[in-house]
Structures are given as structure tokens and as C-alpha cells.
């Protein structure tokens, strides 16, 4: 089978080399991760085309309605992925090169704390997703993490943190085999949130985080 290579522009090569220096990720790892994310998510243009074809008209009103429906559908896909990626109470969940579990839910049910760690060295990112109403804070315990928050790429080392507002698409990947990070969602979100509030250990946030570091 003939192998076809993707031809990149000079500015893309420079950006990839700079990204490799910052993160240690190879061009192949970066490319595979980006392509997985792109192929896993329908583009707004494709969804708009589908909506226009379904109505059979091209008026400005129909186009505006199709764009709005496509945006709602894309938002629903991203929100559904966020719910599907949350570890259920008492179990772990694997997402890309991550594996994680729920540590606790706040005593007032206002937040959930998760622990995520690298399960392999492949540096595979989680799929793009977003939380409808949850604020997300990430705190790296060890190793390195590369993330995408909206249009911004963020690289975090040990003891560094980042914040993701509600409604913003994001993803992340562990860059080292020993990577581990804490993720806090406030308020909890997803089908397991109510169940987690009943079953997860109930501790105050300060004592819980201190306990997780020991």
C-alpha cells in the first residue's frame, strides 16, 4: 500500500517545532491527536449543509435557522461527551490516555473532585467536550499536561493550574507517564452527579484535597 504524506506549510512546521520544544510531543503525536479530534466532531458547515438540504430552501431565514440548529446540535454533542467522560461513583473511566475516578462530592453537593492519571505513554487527548453549566479547575499534581481551552493551547507542569468556563470546548492529554491531575467541577454535571452526591464520601473541600495528596 502506498503511503501518502501530508504536506504542511512552512508556518505550520515552525509552529509544530515550537510546540514540540514546549511540550515534548512529536509531530506525529500532535498530528494524530489533532486529526482524531477533528474527525470525531462534525463541522458546523457540514451540519448547516444537512439542515439546508432537509428544508430544500436557501433563503436568509432558512439559512439562519439552519445555522442555529447546527450550533445547538454541536453544543449538545459536546455536552453529551462531557457527561459520558465523567467517571461514575465507585468506578474508573478511560478517556484517551487518561484514566480517572471520582474522589468526592462536596458536603453541600456544590462540587465534585476527580483524580485523573496517565494510563499509558501514547499522549492521546480526550475528545473535545464542554460543560453546560459547570466551571472546571485543573491542578497538575505531577508530570505535564497539554490542553486546549477554546482556541488557546495551554501546557501545565506540576503545581500549575488552569480554568475552563462553562460553555467552552476543551480537551487535554498527559505528556508523561507519571502525569496526574485533580479536576474540580462546580456545580456537578452529568447523569451520575445526583448519584455521586448520595454515594461519594462527603468531606469538606480542604480536608479532601489534603487527604488525596497523601
PDB file of C-alpha atoms in Angstrom:
ATOM      1  CA  UNK A   1       0.000   0.000   0.000  1.00  0.00           C
ATOM      2  CA  UNK A   2       1.362   3.418  -0.973  1.00  0.00           C
ATOM      3  CA  UNK A   3       1.920   5.725   1.979  1.00  0.00           C
ATOM      4  CA  UNK A   4       0.675   9.273   1.451  1.00  0.00           C
ATOM      5  CA  UNK A   5       2.280  12.063   3.480  1.00  0.00           C
ATOM      6  CA  UNK A   6       0.528  15.260   4.484  1.00  0.00           C
ATOM      7  CA  UNK A   7       2.291  18.313   3.042  1.00  0.00           C
ATOM      8  CA  UNK A   8       2.450  21.147   5.579  1.00  0.00           C
ATOM      9  CA  UNK A   9       3.141  24.828   5.031  1.00  0.00           C
ATOM     10  CA  UNK A  10       6.319  26.406   6.459  1.00  0.00           C
ATOM     11  CA  UNK A  11       4.452  28.329   9.160  1.00  0.00           C
ATOM     12  CA  UNK A  12       2.804  25.102  10.334  1.00  0.00           C
ATOM     13  CA  UNK A  13       6.207  23.394  10.533  1.00  0.00           C
ATOM     14  CA  UNK A  14       7.569  26.267  12.613  1.00  0.00           C
ATOM     15  CA  UNK A  15       4.573  26.156  14.939  1.00  0.00           C
ATOM     16  CA  UNK A  16       4.912  22.375  15.335  1.00  0.00           C
ATOM     17  CA  UNK A  17       8.627  22.645  16.149  1.00  0.00           C
ATOM     18  CA  UNK A  18       7.902  25.336  18.742  1.00  0.00           C
ATOM     19  CA  UNK A  19       5.117  23.201  20.210  1.00  0.00           C
ATOM     20  CA  UNK A  20       7.481  20.223  20.429  1.00  0.00           C
ATOM     21  CA  UNK A  21      10.050  22.306  22.294  1.00  0.00           C
ATOM     22  CA  UNK A  22       7.403  23.415  24.799  1.00  0.00           C
ATOM     23  CA  UNK A  23       5.646  20.075  25.326  1.00  0.00           C
ATOM     24  CA  UNK A  24       7.994  17.298  24.169  1.00  0.00           C
ATOM     25  CA  UNK A  25       5.232  15.891  21.941  1.00  0.00           C
ATOM     26  CA  UNK A  26       6.386  14.756  18.497  1.00  0.00           C
ATOM     27  CA  UNK A  27       4.835  15.969  15.248  1.00  0.00           C
ATOM     28  CA  UNK A  28       3.299  12.530  14.769  1.00  0.00           C
ATOM     29  CA  UNK A  29       1.706  12.604  18.224  1.00  0.00           C
ATOM     30  CA  UNK A  30       0.411  16.132  17.723  1.00  0.00           C
ATOM     31  CA  UNK A  31      -0.960  15.310  14.265  1.00  0.00           C
ATOM     32  CA  UNK A  32      -2.674  12.105  15.329  1.00  0.00           C
ATOM     33  CA  UNK A  33      -4.256  13.810  18.327  1.00  0.00           C
ATOM     34  CA  UNK A  34      -5.490  16.757  16.245  1.00  0.00           C
ATOM     35  CA  UNK A  35      -6.865  14.522  13.492  1.00  0.00           C
ATOM     36  CA  UNK A  36      -8.668  12.287  15.985  1.00  0.00           C
ATOM     37  CA  UNK A  37     -10.319  15.352  17.495  1.00  0.00           C
ATOM     38  CA  UNK A  38     -11.231  16.812  14.084  1.00  0.00           C
ATOM     39  CA  UNK A  39     -12.606  13.557  12.675  1.00  0.00           C
ATOM     40  CA  UNK A  40     -14.603  12.812  15.812  1.00  0.00           C
ATOM     41  CA  UNK A  41     -16.566  16.076  15.631  1.00  0.00           C
ATOM     42  CA  UNK A  42     -18.845  17.172  12.764  1.00  0.00           C
ATOM     43  CA  UNK A  43     -18.056  20.642  11.448  1.00  0.00           C
ATOM     44  CA  UNK A  44     -20.662  23.426  11.688  1.00  0.00           C
ATOM     45  CA  UNK A  45     -20.535  23.730   7.892  1.00  0.00           C
ATOM     46  CA  UNK A  46     -21.457  20.092   7.440  1.00  0.00           C
ATOM     47  CA  UNK A  47     -24.351  20.378   9.862  1.00  0.00           C
ATOM     48  CA  UNK A  48     -25.571  23.565   8.169  1.00  0.00           C
ATOM     49  CA  UNK A  49     -25.491  21.831   4.783  1.00  0.00           C
ATOM     50  CA  UNK A  50     -27.521  18.947   6.169  1.00  0.00           C
ATOM     51  CA  UNK A  51     -30.128  21.304   7.594  1.00  0.00           C
ATOM     52  CA  UNK A  52     -30.383  23.281   4.337  1.00  0.00           C
ATOM     53  CA  UNK A  53     -30.782  20.101   2.318  1.00  0.00           C
ATOM     54  CA  UNK A  54     -33.536  18.931   4.642  1.00  0.00           C
ATOM     55  CA  UNK A  55     -35.619  22.105   4.173  1.00  0.00           C
ATOM     56  CA  UNK A  56     -34.887  22.432   0.453  1.00  0.00           C
ATOM     57  CA  UNK A  57     -34.601  26.235   0.555  1.00  0.00           C
ATOM     58  CA  UNK A  58     -31.793  28.761   0.576  1.00  0.00           C
ATOM     59  CA  UNK A  59     -33.496  31.888   1.895  1.00  0.00           C
ATOM     60  CA  UNK A  60     -31.670  34.011   4.530  1.00  0.00           C
ATOM     61  CA  UNK A  61     -34.247  32.973   7.109  1.00  0.00           C
ATOM     62  CA  UNK A  62     -33.780  29.278   6.345  1.00  0.00           C
ATOM     63  CA  UNK A  63     -30.011  29.661   6.453  1.00  0.00           C
ATOM     64  CA  UNK A  64     -30.117  31.471   9.807  1.00  0.00           C
ATOM     65  CA  UNK A  65     -32.405  28.792  11.205  1.00  0.00           C
ATOM     66  CA  UNK A  66     -30.117  26.019   9.925  1.00  0.00           C
ATOM     67  CA  UNK A  67     -27.062  27.697  11.488  1.00  0.00           C
ATOM     68  CA  UNK A  68     -28.863  27.995  14.824  1.00  0.00           C
ATOM     69  CA  UNK A  69     -29.946  24.350  14.725  1.00  0.00           C
ATOM     70  CA  UNK A  70     -26.421  23.236  13.800  1.00  0.00           C
ATOM     71  CA  UNK A  71     -24.936  25.225  16.685  1.00  0.00           C
ATOM     72  CA  UNK A  72     -27.433  23.700  19.110  1.00  0.00           C
ATOM     73  CA  UNK A  73     -26.659  20.215  17.811  1.00  0.00           C
ATOM     74  CA  UNK A  74     -22.906  20.771  18.084  1.00  0.00           C
ATOM     75  CA  UNK A  75     -23.349  22.100  21.634  1.00  0.00           C
ATOM     76  CA  UNK A  76     -25.414  19.021  22.519  1.00  0.00           C
ATOM     77  CA  UNK A  77     -22.699  16.693  21.173  1.00  0.00           C
ATOM     78  CA  UNK A  78     -20.003  18.440  23.213  1.00  0.00           C
ATOM     79  CA  UNK A  79     -22.168  18.417  26.355  1.00  0.00           C
ATOM     80  CA  UNK A  80     -23.016  14.730  25.885  1.00  0.00           C
ATOM     81  CA  UNK A  81     -19.330  13.880  25.626  1.00  0.00           C
ATOM     82  CA  UNK A  82     -18.653  15.707  28.892  1.00  0.00           C
ATOM     83  CA  UNK A  83     -21.321  13.631  30.641  1.00  0.00           C
ATOM     84  CA  UNK A  84     -20.086  10.394  29.075  1.00  0.00           C
ATOM     85  CA  UNK A  85     -16.493  11.076  30.132  1.00  0.00           C
ATOM     86  CA  UNK A  86     -17.210  11.628  33.838  1.00  0.00           C
ATOM     87  CA  UNK A  87     -16.205   8.604  35.959  1.00  0.00           C
ATOM     88  CA  UNK A  88     -19.245   7.090  37.717  1.00  0.00           C
ATOM     89  CA  UNK A  89     -19.160   6.712  41.517  1.00  0.00           C
ATOM     90  CA  UNK A  90     -17.011   3.789  42.644  1.00  0.00           C
ATOM     91  CA  UNK A  91     -15.556   3.109  39.190  1.00  0.00           C
ATOM     92  CA  UNK A  92     -12.802   4.396  36.921  1.00  0.00           C
ATOM     93  CA  UNK A  93     -13.222   5.619  33.358  1.00  0.00           C
ATOM     94  CA  UNK A  94     -10.717   5.692  30.481  1.00  0.00           C
ATOM     95  CA  UNK A  95     -10.653   8.655  28.098  1.00  0.00           C
ATOM     96  CA  UNK A  96      -7.805   8.779  25.563  1.00  0.00           C
ATOM     97  CA  UNK A  97      -4.579   8.278  27.536  1.00  0.00           C
ATOM     98  CA  UNK A  98      -6.351   9.260  30.753  1.00  0.00           C
ATOM     99  CA  UNK A  99      -7.905   7.113  33.454  1.00  0.00           C
ATOM    100  CA  UNK A 100      -9.851   8.742  36.257  1.00  0.00           C
ATOM    101  CA  UNK A 101     -12.155   8.311  39.211  1.00  0.00           C
ATOM    102  CA  UNK A 102     -14.389  10.418  41.413  1.00  0.00           C
ATOM    103  CA  UNK A 103     -12.693  11.345  44.695  1.00  0.00           C
ATOM    104  CA  UNK A 104     -15.564  13.070  46.456  1.00  0.00           C
ATOM    105  CA  UNK A 105     -18.581  15.330  46.250  1.00  0.00           C
ATOM    106  CA  UNK A 106     -18.813  18.437  48.437  1.00  0.00           C
ATOM    107  CA  UNK A 107     -20.927  18.126  51.561  1.00  0.00           C
ATOM    108  CA  UNK A 108     -23.391  20.658  50.104  1.00  0.00           C
ATOM    109  CA  UNK A 109     -23.377  18.988  46.662  1.00  0.00           C
ATOM    110  CA  UNK A 110     -21.895  22.120  45.097  1.00  0.00           C
ATOM    111  CA  UNK A 111     -18.829  20.480  43.527  1.00  0.00           C
ATOM    112  CA  UNK A 112     -17.137  17.206  42.586  1.00  0.00           C
ATOM    113  CA  UNK A 113     -13.430  16.383  42.734  1.00  0.00           C
ATOM    114  CA  UNK A 114     -11.880  13.910  40.273  1.00  0.00           C
ATOM    115  CA  UNK A 115      -8.409  12.390  40.030  1.00  0.00           C
ATOM    116  CA  UNK A 116      -7.063  11.721  36.524  1.00  0.00           C
ATOM    117  CA  UNK A 117      -3.765   9.981  35.739  1.00  0.00           C
ATOM    118  CA  UNK A 118      -1.889   8.824  32.602  1.00  0.00           C
ATOM    119  CA  UNK A 119      -2.672   5.187  31.808  1.00  0.00           C
ATOM    120  CA  UNK A 120      -0.100   4.915  29.007  1.00  0.00           C
ATOM    121  CA  UNK A 121       2.573   6.926  27.222  1.00  0.00           C
ATOM    122  CA  UNK A 122       0.674   7.474  23.962  1.00  0.00           C
ATOM    123  CA  UNK A 123      -0.340  11.083  24.806  1.00  0.00           C
ATOM    124  CA  UNK A 124      -3.825  10.614  23.311  1.00  0.00           C
ATOM    125  CA  UNK A 125      -6.071  13.566  24.112  1.00  0.00           C
ATOM    126  CA  UNK A 126      -9.610  13.387  25.384  1.00  0.00           C
ATOM    127  CA  UNK A 127     -12.266  14.223  22.789  1.00  0.00           C
ATOM    128  CA  UNK A 128     -13.381  17.872  22.631  1.00  0.00           C
ATOM    129  CA  UNK A 129     -16.230  18.489  25.067  1.00  0.00           C
ATOM    130  CA  UNK A 130     -17.815  21.264  27.082  1.00  0.00           C
ATOM    131  CA  UNK A 131     -19.839  21.652  30.268  1.00  0.00           C
ATOM    132  CA  UNK A 132     -23.183  23.374  30.014  1.00  0.00           C
ATOM    133  CA  UNK A 133     -23.100  24.952  33.475  1.00  0.00           C
ATOM    134  CA  UNK A 134     -20.037  23.611  35.293  1.00  0.00           C
ATOM    135  CA  UNK A 135     -16.903  25.620  35.965  1.00  0.00           C
ATOM    136  CA  UNK A 136     -13.791  23.419  35.721  1.00  0.00           C
ATOM    137  CA  UNK A 137     -10.471  23.842  37.507  1.00  0.00           C
ATOM    138  CA  UNK A 138      -7.451  21.616  36.764  1.00  0.00           C
ATOM    139  CA  UNK A 139      -4.495  21.266  39.109  1.00  0.00           C
ATOM    140  CA  UNK A 140      -1.495  19.191  37.974  1.00  0.00           C
ATOM    141  CA  UNK A 141      -0.008  17.086  40.773  1.00  0.00           C
ATOM    142  CA  UNK A 142       2.910  15.710  38.769  1.00  0.00           C
ATOM    143  CA  UNK A 143       4.090  15.326  35.175  1.00  0.00           C
ATOM    144  CA  UNK A 144       2.938  17.599  32.343  1.00  0.00           C
ATOM    145  CA  UNK A 145      -0.381  18.237  30.605  1.00  0.00           C
ATOM    146  CA  UNK A 146      -1.166  19.883  27.273  1.00  0.00           C
ATOM    147  CA  UNK A 147      -4.669  21.255  26.904  1.00  0.00           C
ATOM    148  CA  UNK A 148      -6.860  23.162  24.514  1.00  0.00           C
ATOM    149  CA  UNK A 149      -9.316  25.664  26.016  1.00  0.00           C
ATOM    150  CA  UNK A 150     -11.377  27.258  23.282  1.00  0.00           C
ATOM    151  CA  UNK A 151      -8.759  28.461  20.774  1.00  0.00           C
ATOM    152  CA  UNK A 152      -5.928  28.598  23.311  1.00  0.00           C
ATOM    153  CA  UNK A 153      -3.289  25.894  23.887  1.00  0.00           C
ATOM    154  CA  UNK A 154      -2.113  25.559  27.491  1.00  0.00           C
ATOM    155  CA  UNK A 155       0.836  23.499  28.785  1.00  0.00           C
ATOM    156  CA  UNK A 156       0.896  22.850  32.530  1.00  0.00           C
ATOM    157  CA  UNK A 157       3.591  21.394  34.761  1.00  0.00           C
ATOM    158  CA  UNK A 158       3.462  20.165  38.348  1.00  0.00           C
ATOM    159  CA  UNK A 159       1.616  22.514  40.734  1.00  0.00           C
ATOM    160  CA  UNK A 160       0.210  24.610  37.884  1.00  0.00           C
ATOM    161  CA  UNK A 161      -3.500  25.083  37.230  1.00  0.00           C
ATOM    162  CA  UNK A 162      -5.990  26.227  34.587  1.00  0.00           C
ATOM    163  CA  UNK A 163      -9.649  27.248  34.489  1.00  0.00           C
ATOM    164  CA  UNK A 164     -12.349  26.350  31.933  1.00  0.00           C
ATOM    165  CA  UNK A 165     -15.580  28.433  31.948  1.00  0.00           C
ATOM    166  CA  UNK A 166     -18.974  26.851  31.219  1.00  0.00           C
ATOM    167  CA  UNK A 167     -19.801  26.512  27.536  1.00  0.00           C
ATOM    168  CA  UNK A 168     -16.170  26.480  26.345  1.00  0.00           C
ATOM    169  CA  UNK A 169     -14.912  23.463  24.370  1.00  0.00           C
ATOM    170  CA  UNK A 170     -11.760  21.878  25.785  1.00  0.00           C
ATOM    171  CA  UNK A 171      -9.558  18.773  25.748  1.00  0.00           C
ATOM    172  CA  UNK A 172      -6.295  17.623  27.320  1.00  0.00           C
ATOM    173  CA  UNK A 173      -3.601  14.951  27.087  1.00  0.00           C
ATOM    174  CA  UNK A 174      -0.934  13.712  29.538  1.00  0.00           C
ATOM    175  CA  UNK A 175       2.591  14.290  28.243  1.00  0.00           C
ATOM    176  CA  UNK A 176       4.420  11.964  30.682  1.00  0.00           C
ATOM    177  CA  UNK A 177       3.653   8.505  32.035  1.00  0.00           C
ATOM    178  CA  UNK A 178       3.629   9.778  35.627  1.00  0.00           C
ATOM    179  CA  UNK A 179       1.137  12.603  34.959  1.00  0.00           C
ATOM    180  CA  UNK A 180      -1.665  13.055  37.490  1.00  0.00           C
ATOM    181  CA  UNK A 181      -4.064  15.943  37.961  1.00  0.00           C
ATOM    182  CA  UNK A 182      -7.034  16.978  40.079  1.00  0.00           C
ATOM    183  CA  UNK A 183     -10.158  18.263  38.301  1.00  0.00           C
ATOM    184  CA  UNK A 184     -12.884  20.144  40.173  1.00  0.00           C
ATOM    185  CA  UNK A 185     -16.349  20.678  38.654  1.00  0.00           C
ATOM    186  CA  UNK A 186     -18.702  23.189  40.246  1.00  0.00           C
ATOM    187  CA  UNK A 187     -21.583  22.606  40.156  1.00  0.00           C
ATOM    188  CA  UNK A 188     -21.540  18.854  39.354  1.00  0.00           C
ATOM    189  CA  UNK A 189     -22.821  17.921  35.933  1.00  0.00           C
ATOM    190  CA  UNK A 190     -23.955  14.753  34.184  1.00  0.00           C
ATOM    191  CA  UNK A 191     -26.260  11.802  34.854  1.00  0.00           C
ATOM    192  CA  UNK A 192     -24.029  10.489  37.624  1.00  0.00           C
ATOM    193  CA  UNK A 193     -23.938  13.767  39.567  1.00  0.00           C
ATOM    194  CA  UNK A 194     -27.034  13.123  41.689  1.00  0.00           C
ATOM    195  CA  UNK A 195     -25.977   9.525  42.319  1.00  0.00           C
ATOM    196  CA  UNK A 196     -22.468  10.684  43.195  1.00  0.00           C
ATOM    197  CA  UNK A 197     -23.846  13.117  45.758  1.00  0.00           C
ATOM    198  CA  UNK A 198     -25.568  10.211  47.519  1.00  0.00           C
ATOM    199  CA  UNK A 199     -22.734   7.674  47.355  1.00  0.00           C
ATOM    200  CA  UNK A 200     -19.428   9.576  47.249  1.00  0.00           C
ATOM    201  CA  UNK A 201     -17.536  10.262  50.503  1.00  0.00           C
ATOM    202  CA  UNK A 202     -18.795  13.514  51.987  1.00  0.00           C
ATOM    203  CA  UNK A 203     -15.917  15.765  53.120  1.00  0.00           C
ATOM    204  CA  UNK A 204     -15.184  19.442  53.163  1.00  0.00           C
ATOM    205  CA  UNK A 205     -13.079  20.548  50.188  1.00  0.00           C
ATOM    206  CA  UNK A 206      -9.940  21.428  52.178  1.00  0.00           C
ATOM    207  CA  UNK A 207      -9.652  18.152  54.067  1.00  0.00           C
ATOM    208  CA  UNK A 208     -10.490  16.103  50.961  1.00  0.00           C
ATOM    209  CA  UNK A 209      -7.762  17.639  48.805  1.00  0.00           C
ATOM    210  CA  UNK A 210      -5.218  17.289  51.589  1.00  0.00           C
ATOM    211  CA  UNK A 211      -6.180  13.652  52.006  1.00  0.00           C
ATOM    212  CA  UNK A 212      -5.777  12.993  48.240  1.00  0.00           C
ATOM    213  CA  UNK A 213      -2.154  14.160  48.289  1.00  0.00           C
ATOM    214  CA  UNK A 214      -1.052  11.717  50.945  1.00  0.00           C
TER     215      UNK A 214
END
